Short mmCIF file of C-alpha atoms in Angstrom, two decimals:
data_model
loop_
_atom_site.label_atom_id
_atom_site.label_comp_id
_atom_site.label_asym_id
_atom_site.label_seq_id
_atom_site.Cartn_x
_atom_site.Cartn_y
_atom_site.Cartn_z
CA GLY E 10 87.81 57.17 88.62
CA GLU E 11 90.84 56.96 86.42
CA ASN E 12 94.21 55.90 87.84
CA VAL E 13 97.44 56.38 85.92
CA GLU E 14 100.66 54.69 86.96
CA GLN E 15 103.96 55.88 85.52
CA HIS E 16 107.39 54.23 85.58
CA PRO E 17 110.21 54.76 86.16
CA SER E 18 110.21 57.66 88.59
CA THR E 19 113.77 58.58 87.58
CA LEU E 20 115.68 57.79 84.42
CA SER E 21 119.28 58.60 83.70
CA VAL E 22 120.76 58.14 80.23
CA GLN E 23 123.80 59.16 78.26
CA GLU E 24 123.44 61.66 75.49
CA GLY E 25 122.47 59.89 72.29
CA ASP E 26 120.82 56.97 74.03
CA SER E 27 117.10 56.25 73.93
CA ALA E 28 114.71 56.77 76.82
CA VAL E 29 111.44 54.96 77.40
CA ILE E 30 108.78 55.90 79.92
CA LYS E 31 105.74 53.70 80.49
CA CYS E 32 102.26 54.37 81.80
CA THR E 33 99.24 52.25 82.54
CA TYR E 34 95.69 53.42 83.01
CA SER E 35 92.65 51.88 84.58
CA ASP E 36 89.61 53.39 82.86
CA SER E 37 88.87 51.69 79.55
CA ALA E 38 86.78 54.75 78.60
CA SER E 39 89.89 56.91 78.42
CA ASN E 40 90.52 57.84 74.83
CA TYR E 41 93.16 60.55 74.77
CA PHE E 42 96.68 60.29 76.12
CA PRO E 43 98.98 63.31 76.14
CA TRP E 44 102.57 63.47 77.28
CA TYR E 45 103.93 66.61 78.91
CA LYS E 46 107.39 67.92 79.62
CA GLN E 47 107.65 70.19 82.62
CA GLU E 48 110.61 72.28 83.63
CA LEU E 49 110.94 73.53 87.18
CA GLY E 50 108.34 76.16 88.00
CA LYS E 51 106.89 76.15 84.51
CA ARG E 52 103.65 75.00 82.98
CA PRO E 53 103.44 71.52 81.43
CA GLN E 54 104.34 71.58 77.76
CA LEU E 55 102.62 69.13 75.44
CA ILE E 56 105.20 67.14 73.53
CA ILE E 57 103.08 64.48 71.87
CA ASP E 58 99.64 62.94 72.22
CA ILE E 59 97.75 59.94 70.94
CA ARG E 60 94.10 59.06 70.59
CA SER E 61 92.64 55.68 71.32
CA ASN E 62 92.02 54.85 67.66
CA VAL E 63 95.73 55.04 66.89
CA GLY E 64 98.42 52.61 67.96
CA GLU E 65 101.50 54.69 67.36
CA LYS E 66 102.46 58.26 66.61
CA LYS E 67 105.84 59.76 65.89
CA ASP E 68 107.19 63.28 65.78
CA GLN E 69 110.87 63.48 64.95
CA ARG E 70 112.76 62.02 67.95
CA ILE E 71 109.63 61.41 69.98
CA ALA E 72 107.14 58.59 69.60
CA VAL E 73 104.22 57.29 71.60
CA THR E 74 102.70 53.83 71.45
CA LEU E 75 99.34 52.78 72.81
CA ASN E 76 98.03 49.32 73.62
CA LYS E 77 94.33 49.71 74.36
CA THR E 78 93.83 46.07 75.22
CA ALA E 79 96.52 46.13 77.85
CA LYS E 80 95.73 49.73 78.81
CA HIS E 81 99.24 50.99 78.60
CA PHE E 82 101.09 53.59 76.60
CA SER E 83 104.73 54.53 76.33
CA LEU E 84 106.89 57.49 75.41
CA HIS E 85 110.03 56.87 73.39
CA ILE E 86 112.71 59.50 72.99
CA THR E 87 115.58 58.66 70.66
CA GLU E 88 118.96 60.37 70.34
CA THR E 89 118.49 62.08 73.67
CA GLN E 90 120.08 65.47 74.26
CA PRO E 91 120.90 67.29 77.50
CA GLU E 92 118.05 69.71 76.84
CA ASP E 93 115.64 66.77 77.05
CA SER E 94 116.35 66.70 80.80
CA ALA E 95 113.10 67.55 82.58
CA VAL E 96 110.15 65.94 84.32
CA TYR E 97 107.82 64.06 82.00
CA PHE E 98 104.20 63.31 82.79
CA CYS E 99 101.77 61.05 81.04
CA ALA E 100 98.06 61.71 81.35
CA ALA E 101 94.73 60.23 80.40
CA ASP E 102 91.48 61.93 79.47
CA ALA E 103 88.28 59.94 79.65
CA GLY E 104 86.51 62.27 77.25
CA GLY E 105 82.74 62.56 77.07
CA THR E 106 81.41 64.44 80.05
CA SER E 107 84.91 64.25 81.56
CA TYR E 108 86.55 65.90 78.53
CA GLY E 109 89.52 67.94 79.59
CA LYS E 110 89.84 66.37 83.02
CA LEU E 111 93.31 64.93 82.91
CA THR E 112 94.58 62.30 85.30
CA PHE E 113 98.34 62.53 85.47
CA GLY E 114 100.95 59.91 86.15
CA GLN E 115 103.42 60.46 88.95
CA GLY E 116 106.11 61.84 86.68
CA THR E 117 109.55 60.74 85.51
CA ILE E 118 112.65 62.80 86.12
CA LEU E 119 114.77 62.34 83.01
CA THR E 120 118.43 63.26 83.20
CA VAL E 121 120.52 63.18 80.04
CA HIS E 122 124.24 63.25 80.75
CA PRO E 123 126.48 64.89 78.15
CA GLY C 21 97.03 79.87 69.38
CA ALA C 22 94.81 79.73 72.42
CA VAL C 23 96.37 81.41 75.43
CA VAL C 24 95.41 81.38 79.09
CA SER C 25 96.93 84.17 81.12
CA GLN C 26 97.37 83.34 84.81
CA HIS C 27 98.16 85.85 87.54
CA PRO C 28 99.93 86.27 89.81
CA SER C 29 102.89 84.07 88.96
CA ARG C 30 104.16 84.17 92.52
CA VAL C 31 102.55 85.23 95.75
CA ILE C 32 103.62 85.13 99.35
CA CYS C 33 100.94 85.64 101.96
CA LYS C 34 100.58 85.43 105.68
CA SER C 35 98.81 82.55 107.30
CA GLY C 36 95.11 83.28 107.68
CA THR C 37 94.80 85.60 104.73
CA SER C 38 93.14 84.95 101.39
CA VAL C 39 94.70 84.88 97.96
CA LYS C 40 92.99 85.18 94.59
CA ILE C 41 94.39 83.61 91.46
CA GLU C 42 93.04 84.59 88.05
CA CYS C 43 93.01 82.71 84.79
CA ARG C 44 91.90 84.60 81.74
CA SER C 45 91.46 83.20 78.26
CA LEU C 46 92.84 85.77 75.85
CA ASP C 47 91.65 84.72 72.42
CA PHE C 48 88.99 82.14 72.98
CA GLN C 49 86.03 81.54 75.22
CA ALA C 50 86.75 79.19 78.07
CA THR C 51 83.40 77.83 79.15
CA THR C 52 85.25 75.33 81.30
CA MET C 53 88.38 75.74 83.39
CA PHE C 54 90.21 73.03 85.28
CA TRP C 55 92.21 73.89 88.38
CA TYR C 56 95.17 71.74 89.34
CA ARG C 57 97.49 71.76 92.32
CA GLN C 58 101.05 70.51 92.26
CA PHE C 59 103.07 70.04 95.44
CA PRO C 60 106.87 70.05 95.15
CA LYS C 61 108.22 67.04 93.32
CA GLN C 62 104.74 65.66 92.83
CA SER C 63 102.29 65.32 89.99
CA LEU C 64 99.42 67.60 89.04
CA MET C 65 96.21 66.79 90.83
CA LEU C 66 92.87 68.06 89.66
CA MET C 67 91.16 70.15 92.32
CA ALA C 68 88.03 71.35 90.65
CA THR C 69 86.25 72.08 87.42
CA SER C 70 84.60 75.42 86.87
CA ASN C 71 81.93 76.09 84.31
CA GLU C 72 80.82 79.53 83.29
CA GLY C 73 77.64 80.52 85.02
CA SER C 74 77.35 77.49 87.27
CA LYS C 75 78.80 76.08 90.45
CA ALA C 76 82.19 74.48 90.37
CA THR C 77 82.62 70.75 90.77
CA TYR C 78 85.21 69.74 93.33
CA GLU C 79 87.24 66.56 93.41
CA GLN C 80 87.04 64.30 96.41
CA GLY C 81 88.97 65.64 99.36
CA VAL C 82 89.08 69.25 98.17
CA GLU C 83 87.35 71.67 100.54
CA LYS C 84 84.94 73.80 98.54
CA ASP C 85 84.69 76.38 101.31
CA LYS C 86 88.43 76.82 101.35
CA PHE C 87 89.03 76.92 97.63
CA LEU C 88 86.43 79.25 96.18
CA ILE C 89 86.04 79.14 92.44
CA ASN C 90 84.21 81.70 90.39
CA HIS C 91 83.64 81.55 86.65
CA ALA C 92 81.47 84.55 86.03
CA SER C 93 82.39 85.15 82.42
CA LEU C 94 83.49 83.20 79.37
CA THR C 95 87.01 84.52 79.70
CA LEU C 96 87.71 84.61 83.43
CA SER C 97 87.90 81.99 86.13
CA THR C 98 89.26 82.70 89.60
CA LEU C 99 90.44 80.54 92.46
CA THR C 100 90.50 82.06 95.93
CA VAL C 101 92.40 80.28 98.66
CA THR C 102 90.71 81.39 101.85
CA SER C 103 92.32 81.41 105.28
CA ALA C 104 95.53 80.11 103.77
CA HIS C 105 97.84 77.94 105.83
CA PRO C 106 101.41 76.81 105.17
CA GLU C 107 100.15 73.43 103.95
CA ASP C 108 98.35 75.26 101.13
CA SER C 109 101.71 76.32 99.74
CA SER C 110 101.81 74.80 96.28
CA PHE C 111 101.88 75.45 92.54
CA TYR C 112 98.38 76.14 91.27
CA ILE C 113 97.70 75.93 87.56
CA CYS C 114 94.64 76.23 85.40
CA SER C 115 93.81 74.55 82.13
CA ALA C 116 91.12 75.11 79.57
CA PRO C 117 89.97 72.98 76.66
CA THR C 118 90.42 74.91 73.48
CA GLY C 119 87.81 73.03 71.52
CA GLY C 120 88.13 71.41 68.13
CA GLY C 121 89.19 68.11 69.58
CA TYR C 122 91.49 67.25 72.39
CA GLY C 123 93.44 70.40 72.91
CA TYR C 124 94.10 72.09 76.18
CA THR C 125 96.03 75.13 77.12
CA PHE C 126 97.60 75.65 80.52
CA GLY C 127 98.09 78.87 82.40
CA SER C 128 101.63 79.68 83.47
CA GLY C 129 100.95 78.68 87.07
CA THR C 130 100.99 80.44 90.42
CA ARG C 131 103.52 79.63 93.10
CA LEU C 132 101.79 80.23 96.43
CA THR C 133 103.85 80.41 99.58
CA VAL C 134 102.05 80.82 102.89
CA VAL C 135 104.23 81.98 105.77
#
């Protein structure tokens, strides 16, 4: 089955700095990679996603890059703000008959200091 | 947008009792529902996949007799934790594909505490 590794486990930055979180996956059949932000006790909130036929996607301060050959993808947050502080999870979906079955990374606790 | 309503949001039960968690799709038909479990400070782990009108598929290591899943209609899937023990205390959350490509919607989650 799919295995997703996420690093770092914790990330502390100053307000205004950039934050980068990296994930690798093992199943070359995976073709959809969402990123979620989760606040304590709440449901995961989709912040950006990318499909395997795209190398990069950007939405305002958030961007995701995907390297299919190397099987890794990264989340980039620029101009970080204190409200960006949360736990971030990457995930991979193998699609096909496994559509919707997400394998999550271990999570990254992002702290943005004012 | 597609919404999955999950209840209860919090439940405390005594060891040995059973607890039922419901996930209901409000404005779309959820033929498939995924059930995840999240222990404190850990990631979400898929427990099982339920499909309307058929038996659920459980991930390796998940006891099907302990975690009963029923998906009797296109809008309702339930997870029953039977004979709950303190180690079953966790955050349980459901997710359904919303169709039209890779979209999923999550329920709001259920915090189960077994005392």
